[in-house]
Coordinates of C-alpha atoms in Angstrom, one line a residue:
M1 CA 8.4 102.3 -1.6
S2 CA 9.5 105.4 -3.5
G3 CA 13.6 106.7 -2.9
Q4 CA 12.4 110.7 -2.4
S5 CA 14.4 112.7 -0.3
L6 CA 13.4 113.5 3.5
L7 CA 11.1 116.6 4.1
V8 CA 12.8 119.5 5.4
P9 CA 10.8 122.9 6.6
G10 CA 9.9 125.2 3.8
E11 CA 9.1 129.2 4.4
L12 CA 5.7 130.3 6.1
S13 CA 3.4 132.9 3.9
P14 CA 2.1 135.6 6.1
T15 CA -1.0 134.7 8.5
R16 CA -3.9 134.9 6.6
S17 CA -7.1 137.2 7.5
V18 CA -10.3 136.0 8.3
P19 CA -13.7 138.2 7.9
G20 CA -14.2 140.3 10.9
N21 CA -18.1 139.2 10.7
I22 CA -17.0 135.3 11.3
R23 CA -17.1 134.0 14.9
R24 CA -13.6 133.0 16.4
P25 CA -12.9 130.2 18.7
E26 CA -12.1 131.5 22.3
Y27 CA -8.9 130.1 22.1
V28 CA -7.9 132.7 19.3
G29 CA -5.2 135.0 20.6
K30 CA -4.5 133.1 23.7
P31 CA -1.5 130.5 24.2
A32 CA -4.4 127.9 25.0
P33 CA -8.0 127.0 24.8
T34 CA -10.0 127.0 28.2
P35 CA -10.6 123.7 29.4
Y36 CA -13.6 122.0 28.4
S37 CA -16.1 121.3 31.4
G38 CA -19.3 120.2 29.7
P39 CA -20.8 116.8 28.9
E40 CA -19.5 114.4 26.2
V41 CA -23.0 113.6 25.2
Q42 CA -24.3 116.5 23.3
T43 CA -28.0 117.7 22.6
P44 CA -29.4 116.8 19.0
E45 CA -29.6 120.6 18.5
T46 CA -25.7 120.8 19.0
V47 CA -25.1 117.7 16.8
E48 CA -27.1 119.2 13.8
L49 CA -24.7 122.2 14.2
M50 CA -21.5 120.0 14.3
R51 CA -23.3 118.3 11.0
I52 CA -22.8 121.9 9.3
A53 CA -19.5 122.8 10.7
G54 CA -18.6 119.0 9.5
R55 CA -20.2 119.4 6.0
I56 CA -18.2 122.7 5.7
A57 CA -14.8 120.9 6.8
A58 CA -15.4 118.3 4.4
Q59 CA -16.0 120.3 1.3
A60 CA -13.2 122.6 2.2
M61 CA -11.2 119.3 2.6
A62 CA -12.4 118.2 -0.9
E63 CA -11.5 121.4 -2.6
A64 CA -8.2 121.5 -1.4
A65 CA -7.7 118.1 -2.7
K66 CA -8.6 119.2 -6.3
H67 CA -5.3 120.7 -6.2
I68 CA -3.2 118.1 -5.4
E69 CA -0.6 117.4 -8.1
P70 CA 3.0 117.5 -8.6
G71 CA 4.5 121.2 -8.4
V72 CA 1.8 122.5 -5.9
T73 CA 2.8 123.9 -2.6
T74 CA 1.2 122.5 0.5
D75 CA 0.7 126.7 1.2
K76 CA -1.7 126.8 -1.8
L77 CA -3.7 123.7 -0.1
D78 CA -3.9 125.9 2.9
A79 CA -4.9 128.9 0.8
V80 CA -7.8 127.0 -0.9
A81 CA -9.5 125.8 2.0
H82 CA -8.9 128.9 3.9
E83 CA -10.9 130.8 1.3
F84 CA -13.6 128.2 1.1
M85 CA -14.2 128.1 4.7
C86 CA -14.4 131.8 5.1
D87 CA -16.7 132.3 2.1
H88 CA -19.0 129.8 3.8
G89 CA -19.2 132.0 7.3
A90 CA -16.7 129.3 9.3
Y91 CA -13.2 129.8 10.9
P92 CA -10.4 127.2 10.3
S93 CA -10.2 126.0 13.6
T94 CA -6.4 125.3 13.3
L95 CA -5.9 128.9 12.7
G96 CA -4.6 130.4 16.1
Y97 CA -5.0 127.1 17.9
R98 CA -2.2 127.1 20.6
G99 CA -0.5 129.4 18.0
F100 CA -0.4 127.1 15.1
P101 CA -0.2 129.5 12.0
K102 CA -2.5 128.2 9.2
S103 CA -5.7 127.0 8.4
L104 CA -5.3 123.2 7.6
C105 CA -2.4 120.4 8.7
A106 CA -0.8 119.2 5.4
S107 CA 1.3 115.9 6.2
V108 CA 3.6 114.5 3.6
N109 CA 4.9 111.1 3.3
E110 CA 6.9 110.8 6.6
V111 CA 5.2 113.2 8.5
I112 CA 2.5 111.5 10.7
C113 CA 0.5 114.8 11.4
H114 CA 0.3 118.3 12.3
G115 CA 2.3 119.3 9.3
I116 CA 2.3 123.2 8.4
P117 CA 1.6 124.2 4.9
D118 CA 4.5 126.4 3.6
S119 CA 6.5 126.6 0.3
T120 CA 7.0 122.9 0.3
V121 CA 6.3 121.6 -3.3
L122 CA 4.4 118.4 -3.8
Q123 CA 6.6 116.0 -5.6
D124 CA 5.2 112.8 -8.1
G125 CA 4.9 109.8 -5.9
D126 CA 4.1 111.7 -2.8
I127 CA 1.3 110.8 -0.3
V128 CA -0.4 114.0 1.7
N129 CA -3.1 113.8 4.1
L130 CA -5.1 116.7 4.8
D131 CA -6.5 117.5 8.0
V132 CA -9.2 120.4 8.0
T133 CA -11.5 121.6 10.8
A134 CA -14.3 124.1 10.3
Y135 CA -15.8 126.4 13.3
I136 CA -19.4 127.7 12.9
G137 CA -22.2 128.0 14.9
G138 CA -20.1 127.7 18.0
V139 CA -19.3 124.2 17.2
H140 CA -16.3 122.3 15.4
G141 CA -16.2 119.9 12.5
D142 CA -12.9 117.7 12.0
N143 CA -12.0 115.4 9.4
N144 CA -8.9 114.3 7.1
A145 CA -7.8 112.1 4.4
T146 CA -4.5 110.9 2.6
Y147 CA -4.3 111.6 -1.0
L148 CA -2.2 110.5 -3.8
C149 CA 0.1 112.9 -5.5
G150 CA 0.7 111.7 -9.2
D151 CA 2.2 108.1 -9.5
V152 CA 2.6 106.7 -6.2
D153 CA 4.2 103.2 -5.6
E154 CA 2.3 100.4 -4.4
E155 CA 3.5 99.9 -1.2
S156 CA 2.3 103.7 -0.1
K157 CA -1.0 103.0 -2.2
L158 CA -1.8 100.0 0.1
L159 CA -1.2 101.6 3.2
V160 CA -3.3 104.3 2.2
E161 CA -6.1 101.9 1.3
R162 CA -5.7 100.2 4.4
T163 CA -5.5 103.2 6.6
R164 CA -9.1 104.1 5.1
E165 CA -10.3 100.4 5.6
A166 CA -9.1 100.9 9.3
T167 CA -11.0 104.0 9.7
A168 CA -14.3 102.5 8.2
R169 CA -14.2 99.4 10.6
A170 CA -13.6 101.3 13.7
I171 CA -16.7 103.4 12.8
K172 CA -18.7 100.2 12.4
A173 CA -17.3 99.0 15.9
V174 CA -18.9 102.0 17.8
R175 CA -22.0 100.6 19.5
P176 CA -23.5 102.0 22.9
G177 CA -22.6 100.0 25.8
R178 CA -19.1 99.1 24.4
Q179 CA -15.8 100.6 25.8
I180 CA -14.2 103.2 23.5
N181 CA -11.0 100.6 23.6
I182 CA -13.0 98.6 21.0
I183 CA -12.2 101.2 18.4
G184 CA -8.5 100.8 18.9
R185 CA -8.5 97.0 19.3
V186 CA -10.2 96.9 15.8
I187 CA -7.8 99.3 14.1
E188 CA -4.8 97.4 15.7
S189 CA -5.9 94.2 15.0
Y190 CA -6.5 95.0 11.2
A191 CA -3.3 97.0 10.7
K192 CA -1.0 94.1 12.3
R193 CA -2.3 92.1 9.3
F194 CA 0.3 93.9 7.4
G195 CA 3.1 94.4 10.0
Y196 CA 1.7 98.4 9.9
G197 CA 2.7 100.4 13.2
V198 CA -0.4 102.0 15.0
V199 CA 0.7 105.7 16.2
R200 CA 0.2 105.6 20.0
D201 CA 0.6 109.0 21.1
F202 CA -1.7 111.1 19.1
T203 CA -5.3 110.1 19.3
G204 CA -8.9 110.9 18.6
H205 CA -10.8 113.2 20.6
G206 CA -13.9 114.3 22.0
I207 CA -15.0 117.3 20.0
N208 CA -18.1 119.8 20.1
S209 CA -18.1 123.5 21.3
S210 CA -14.5 122.7 22.3
F211 CA -11.7 121.3 19.4
H212 CA -10.8 119.0 22.1
S213 CA -12.8 118.0 24.8
G214 CA -10.6 115.9 26.9
L215 CA -12.2 112.5 25.9
I216 CA -9.2 110.3 24.4
V217 CA -10.0 107.9 21.8
P218 CA -6.6 105.6 21.4
H219 CA -6.5 103.6 18.2
Y220 CA -4.4 100.7 19.7
D221 CA -6.0 98.6 22.2
S222 CA -5.5 100.6 25.4
P223 CA -6.8 99.0 28.7
H224 CA -7.3 102.3 30.3
A225 CA -9.7 103.3 27.4
T226 CA -12.8 102.0 29.3
T227 CA -15.1 104.9 29.0
V228 CA -18.3 103.5 28.0
I229 CA -19.8 104.7 24.6
Q230 CA -23.2 106.6 25.2
P231 CA -25.7 107.5 22.7
G232 CA -25.0 111.2 21.9
M233 CA -21.6 111.7 22.4
T234 CA -19.2 113.2 19.5
F235 CA -15.7 112.2 19.0
T236 CA -13.5 111.7 16.3
I237 CA -11.7 108.3 14.7
E238 CA -8.2 109.2 13.2
P239 CA -5.9 106.4 13.2
M240 CA -2.2 107.0 11.9
L241 CA -0.9 103.9 10.5
T242 CA 3.1 103.4 9.4
L243 CA 4.9 101.5 7.1
G244 CA 7.4 101.0 10.2
T245 CA 7.6 102.0 13.6
H246 CA 5.0 103.8 15.5
E247 CA 7.6 106.1 17.3
Y248 CA 8.2 109.7 16.3
D249 CA 10.4 112.8 16.3
M250 CA 9.1 116.3 16.3
W251 CA 10.7 119.2 14.5
E252 CA 11.7 122.4 15.8
D253 CA 8.7 124.0 14.9
G254 CA 7.1 122.3 17.9
W255 CA 4.4 120.9 15.5
T256 CA 5.4 118.4 13.0
V257 CA 5.6 115.0 13.7
V258 CA 7.7 112.7 11.9
T259 CA 8.1 108.8 12.1
K260 CA 11.6 108.0 13.7
D261 CA 12.8 105.7 10.8
R262 CA 11.4 108.3 8.5
K263 CA 9.0 105.5 6.4
R264 CA 5.7 106.6 5.6
T265 CA 2.5 107.2 7.4
A266 CA -1.4 107.8 6.3
Q267 CA -4.3 108.7 8.5
F268 CA -8.0 109.1 8.0
E269 CA -10.4 111.0 9.9
H270 CA -14.1 111.4 10.7
T271 CA -16.4 113.5 13.3
L272 CA -19.0 111.0 14.5
V273 CA -21.7 111.0 16.7
V274 CA -23.1 108.0 18.7
T275 CA -26.6 106.7 17.8
D276 CA -29.0 104.3 19.5
T277 CA -27.2 101.9 17.0
G278 CA -24.1 102.6 15.9
A279 CA -22.5 106.0 14.8
D280 CA -23.4 108.5 12.3
I281 CA -20.8 110.3 10.4
L282 CA -21.1 114.5 10.6
T283 CA -18.1 115.1 8.3
L284 CA -19.5 114.2 5.0
P285 CA -19.7 116.7 1.8

C-alpha cells in the first residue's frame, strides 16, 4: 500500500447557503432530528419521490467525482455537490444534520466515514469516498462510492473493487421474507475471503421522510438483526471494508472516524426499496 502520510484535520470554509425557496428537513437548526415514528414500509407515492431524491443525490455525487484529482481540496468537492443539489431544488441532507457543517462527507484513505470536507488536498494515490444525500419532496435519497485519485496502488484498487462487489452481492440477497441479517452475512462471508475487516459500529439504515428511521442494517452477520424484510421497505446498504481491523478511533471533531490501525478503508452505498422479488435501487443517476 502507498506510504503516504496520515491525514490531519484541515481548515473549514464558511457554511454554504441554501436558497430560501428550498424546503429544509425538520432537523435543520436543531441539535437532533425528531425521532421517526412512521412505518418502514412506504407507499408507492413515497417511493417515487425517493427515486427523485436518489437520482439527484447520485448525479450530485457523480458531478463532484469528476473533480477528483491530485491537488483538489475536499472542500471543492463539497462545493460542487452543494451547488448541484441546490440547482435541482434539493437540500443537502448532511448540512446541519446534528450540526454537521458540510453538504457531503469526504472520507480519504484511513477515514471510514463522516469525513468533513475542508482544505485537505487530495494526493496522487489517494482513495476518497463521497457520501451524498439529497432531500426533496419531503424525502431523502442517500448514496456513496469510493473513487481513485491518480495512480493508486494495487492493494487499494482491489479493496475498492471488492467493496463494490460486496455491496452488489448484498443487494442481490435482499428478498421479502428473509431476515435483514442476510445482508451482513453475505458481505462478511465475501470480505473474509480476502482478510478484510468489516466495520460493525456504522451501519445501513432505514430512510424515507427521515434521514435515519431507526431501522438498523448491519454489514456483518449479526444474530440480533432479525427484522423480516417486507415489500415496500426502504433502507440503505453501505458496507465499510478495511485492509486491517474493523476497530476505529474518532477525531476531536466528533465526526471523522478512522481505522484504529490507520489502514485504508472503502465503502459503497445505495438506497433501496424492497420489491416482491428483490430490491430496486433508488440511487441511480
